[in-house]
């Protein structure tokens, strides 16, 4: 296999494997952290649901109003809901995982206070539905709110542990596979 073909195959595999690894980590409850310090706590796509649940009897944390006010001030139209969790943290449900969303949340909040849940099919209007004048702001289309390219970029490059693990696994495959082939070839040559 030529080097160019190997490089293209590696890039293709990594471009799919890293985002899937991030989403699998979130589904397993590991809450992978973005480089900004904000964790991705779960996701919900169609009927697949891997997000944290609000337990019955959850006490409303005192800081939820200030968190909500700061989120509305951010003006990000992809944020659609704020839910308190049993441990006192708040998760922000969003239709798109943009680098600016995580960076903005990281500047304003601690990663133990706020986390993100990815819900690209969410139907409700965003938190930034009205401007200061009270007039309705035109809500972007579902495709614009999902912003798949930004979401892919964030999943691919924003979570350093998952990216590093995928690169390490790929590099080890490039070392191990040729050695196994060489060993199998040596074994068949010695048997003949």
Tab-separated table of C-alpha atoms in Angstrom:
chain	number	residue	atom	x	y	z
A	1	UNK	CA	0.000	0.000	0.000
A	2	UNK	CA	1.456	3.357	-0.926
A	3	UNK	CA	2.240	5.934	1.721
A	4	UNK	CA	-0.270	8.387	0.290
A	5	UNK	CA	-3.032	5.791	0.490
A	6	UNK	CA	-2.042	4.910	4.073
A	7	UNK	CA	-2.101	8.578	5.057
A	8	UNK	CA	-5.537	9.045	3.475
A	9	UNK	CA	-6.846	5.928	5.220
A	10	UNK	CA	-5.460	7.121	8.554
A	11	UNK	CA	-7.051	10.554	8.231
A	12	UNK	CA	-10.370	8.985	7.213
A	13	UNK	CA	-10.378	6.549	10.121
A	14	UNK	CA	-9.390	9.224	12.644
A	15	UNK	CA	-12.000	11.674	11.327
A	16	UNK	CA	-14.695	9.148	12.216
A	17	UNK	CA	-13.114	7.381	15.200
A	18	UNK	CA	-12.303	10.422	17.338
A	19	UNK	CA	-15.834	11.947	17.318
A	20	UNK	CA	-17.316	8.496	17.971
A	21	UNK	CA	-14.861	7.985	20.844
A	22	UNK	CA	-15.905	11.311	22.393
A	23	UNK	CA	-19.608	10.481	22.078
A	24	UNK	CA	-19.043	6.944	23.428
A	25	UNK	CA	-17.160	8.381	26.415
A	26	UNK	CA	-20.047	10.747	27.122
A	27	UNK	CA	-22.579	7.906	26.789
A	28	UNK	CA	-20.563	5.781	29.229
A	29	UNK	CA	-20.801	8.564	31.804
A	30	UNK	CA	-17.121	9.528	31.649
A	31	UNK	CA	-17.971	13.161	30.755
A	32	UNK	CA	-15.012	13.962	28.485
A	33	UNK	CA	-13.704	17.466	29.053
A	34	UNK	CA	-13.208	19.982	26.311
A	35	UNK	CA	-9.889	21.859	26.444
A	36	UNK	CA	-11.857	24.781	27.970
A	37	UNK	CA	-12.660	22.605	31.005
A	38	UNK	CA	-16.372	22.148	30.249
A	39	UNK	CA	-17.473	18.484	30.131
A	40	UNK	CA	-19.751	16.868	27.564
A	41	UNK	CA	-22.083	14.950	29.890
A	42	UNK	CA	-24.267	13.211	27.345
A	43	UNK	CA	-26.179	13.346	24.119
A	44	UNK	CA	-29.603	12.632	22.688
A	45	UNK	CA	-30.081	11.854	19.008
A	46	UNK	CA	-33.471	10.649	17.797
A	47	UNK	CA	-34.384	7.712	20.067
A	48	UNK	CA	-30.842	7.178	21.358
A	49	UNK	CA	-30.561	8.850	24.730
A	50	UNK	CA	-27.365	8.958	26.781
A	51	UNK	CA	-27.830	12.031	28.923
A	52	UNK	CA	-27.911	12.530	32.692
A	53	UNK	CA	-31.325	12.374	34.325
A	54	UNK	CA	-32.842	14.792	36.764
A	55	UNK	CA	-33.692	12.626	39.752
A	56	UNK	CA	-36.984	13.111	41.622
A	57	UNK	CA	-36.589	15.461	44.539
A	58	UNK	CA	-33.694	17.367	42.937
A	59	UNK	CA	-33.243	20.621	44.813
A	60	UNK	CA	-33.048	23.688	42.625
A	61	UNK	CA	-29.478	24.975	42.999
A	62	UNK	CA	-29.290	28.620	44.107
A	63	UNK	CA	-26.937	29.517	41.250
A	64	UNK	CA	-29.235	28.344	38.418
A	65	UNK	CA	-30.713	31.829	37.884
A	66	UNK	CA	-27.296	33.456	37.557
A	67	UNK	CA	-26.175	30.644	35.200
A	68	UNK	CA	-29.306	31.116	33.073
A	69	UNK	CA	-28.815	34.896	32.967
A	70	UNK	CA	-25.206	34.488	31.827
A	71	UNK	CA	-26.249	31.945	29.185
A	72	UNK	CA	-28.893	34.291	27.799
A	73	UNK	CA	-26.311	37.112	27.767
A	74	UNK	CA	-24.049	34.909	25.635
A	75	UNK	CA	-26.699	35.109	22.872
A	76	UNK	CA	-25.921	31.650	21.497
A	77	UNK	CA	-28.992	30.449	19.580
A	78	UNK	CA	-27.974	26.791	19.852
A	79	UNK	CA	-28.609	26.560	23.622
A	80	UNK	CA	-32.133	25.333	24.237
A	81	UNK	CA	-32.504	24.296	27.874
A	82	UNK	CA	-30.944	24.473	31.316
A	83	UNK	CA	-31.550	21.590	33.736
A	84	UNK	CA	-30.330	21.261	37.350
A	85	UNK	CA	-28.825	17.925	38.356
A	86	UNK	CA	-28.873	16.171	41.721
A	87	UNK	CA	-25.223	17.020	42.448
A	88	UNK	CA	-25.840	20.781	42.276
A	89	UNK	CA	-24.465	21.192	38.768
A	90	UNK	CA	-26.378	22.479	35.772
A	91	UNK	CA	-26.327	21.048	32.305
A	92	UNK	CA	-26.929	23.099	29.217
A	93	UNK	CA	-28.670	21.334	26.373
A	94	UNK	CA	-27.533	22.511	22.947
A	95	UNK	CA	-28.212	21.639	19.317
A	96	UNK	CA	-24.644	22.279	18.185
A	97	UNK	CA	-21.203	21.792	19.699
A	98	UNK	CA	-19.281	24.806	18.483
A	99	UNK	CA	-15.786	25.774	19.626
A	100	UNK	CA	-17.120	29.217	20.588
A	101	UNK	CA	-19.803	27.656	22.814
A	102	UNK	CA	-17.276	25.673	24.841
A	103	UNK	CA	-14.829	28.586	24.979
A	104	UNK	CA	-17.578	30.969	26.132
A	105	UNK	CA	-18.804	28.544	28.778
A	106	UNK	CA	-15.222	27.919	29.913
A	107	UNK	CA	-14.619	31.663	30.385
A	108	UNK	CA	-17.803	32.153	32.404
A	109	UNK	CA	-18.203	28.930	34.392
A	110	UNK	CA	-16.332	26.202	36.197
A	111	UNK	CA	-16.469	22.720	34.636
A	112	UNK	CA	-17.922	21.336	37.881
A	113	UNK	CA	-20.751	23.885	37.781
A	114	UNK	CA	-21.868	23.589	34.149
A	115	UNK	CA	-21.747	20.767	31.606
A	116	UNK	CA	-23.102	20.329	28.080
A	117	UNK	CA	-25.575	17.836	26.633
A	118	UNK	CA	-25.686	17.516	22.835
A	119	UNK	CA	-29.252	17.287	21.438
A	120	UNK	CA	-29.193	18.140	17.725
A	121	UNK	CA	-32.878	17.315	17.143
A	122	UNK	CA	-34.259	19.482	19.955
A	123	UNK	CA	-37.466	21.243	18.844
A	124	UNK	CA	-37.983	24.098	21.297
A	125	UNK	CA	-36.953	27.691	20.558
A	126	UNK	CA	-33.583	28.818	21.879
A	127	UNK	CA	-32.931	30.758	25.094
A	128	UNK	CA	-32.029	33.822	23.020
A	129	UNK	CA	-35.531	34.022	21.461
A	130	UNK	CA	-36.076	37.745	22.093
A	131	UNK	CA	-33.847	40.760	21.904
A	132	UNK	CA	-33.906	43.605	24.436
A	133	UNK	CA	-36.698	45.404	22.563
A	134	UNK	CA	-39.099	42.495	23.063
A	135	UNK	CA	-39.462	41.806	19.347
A	136	UNK	CA	-39.102	38.218	18.220
A	137	UNK	CA	-35.746	37.396	16.687
A	138	UNK	CA	-35.823	35.180	13.617
A	139	UNK	CA	-34.891	31.659	14.722
A	140	UNK	CA	-32.367	29.929	12.458
A	141	UNK	CA	-33.355	26.770	10.607
A	142	UNK	CA	-32.735	23.371	12.189
A	143	UNK	CA	-29.766	22.768	9.865
A	144	UNK	CA	-28.214	26.105	10.864
A	145	UNK	CA	-28.759	25.338	14.550
A	146	UNK	CA	-27.237	21.840	14.210
A	147	UNK	CA	-24.156	23.199	12.397
A	148	UNK	CA	-22.685	19.741	11.656
A	149	UNK	CA	-19.298	21.018	10.451
A	150	UNK	CA	-18.596	22.976	13.662
A	151	UNK	CA	-19.841	20.061	15.735
A	152	UNK	CA	-17.488	17.683	13.923
A	153	UNK	CA	-14.538	20.079	14.350
A	154	UNK	CA	-15.282	20.402	18.065
A	155	UNK	CA	-15.603	16.641	18.548
A	156	UNK	CA	-12.469	16.004	16.481
A	157	UNK	CA	-10.071	18.562	17.973
A	158	UNK	CA	-11.666	19.851	21.193
A	159	UNK	CA	-11.276	16.831	23.460
A	160	UNK	CA	-7.542	16.213	23.936
A	161	UNK	CA	-7.700	12.870	25.789
A	162	UNK	CA	-9.892	11.236	23.161
A	163	UNK	CA	-7.838	12.669	20.295
A	164	UNK	CA	-4.626	11.512	21.954
A	165	UNK	CA	-6.038	8.028	22.605
A	166	UNK	CA	-7.135	7.662	18.976
A	167	UNK	CA	-3.753	8.844	17.687
A	168	UNK	CA	-1.960	6.449	20.046
A	169	UNK	CA	-4.138	3.517	18.946
A	170	UNK	CA	-3.562	4.354	15.290
A	171	UNK	CA	0.195	4.681	15.759
A	172	UNK	CA	0.332	1.379	17.631
A	173	UNK	CA	-1.635	-0.301	14.830
A	174	UNK	CA	1.008	0.903	12.366
A	175	UNK	CA	3.688	-0.726	14.541
A	176	UNK	CA	1.885	-3.916	15.569
A	177	UNK	CA	0.282	-4.929	12.249
A	178	UNK	CA	3.560	-5.021	10.250
A	179	UNK	CA	5.241	-6.984	13.065
A	180	UNK	CA	2.421	-9.529	13.080
A	181	UNK	CA	2.622	-9.844	9.294
A	182	UNK	CA	6.408	-10.258	9.467
A	183	UNK	CA	6.079	-12.889	12.208
A	184	UNK	CA	3.458	-14.811	10.212
A	185	UNK	CA	5.637	-14.629	7.091
A	186	UNK	CA	8.697	-15.856	9.057
A	187	UNK	CA	6.655	-18.715	10.531
A	188	UNK	CA	5.422	-19.873	7.110
A	189	UNK	CA	8.945	-19.556	5.673
A	190	UNK	CA	10.430	-21.613	8.504
A	191	UNK	CA	7.747	-24.279	8.095
A	192	UNK	CA	8.601	-24.756	4.411
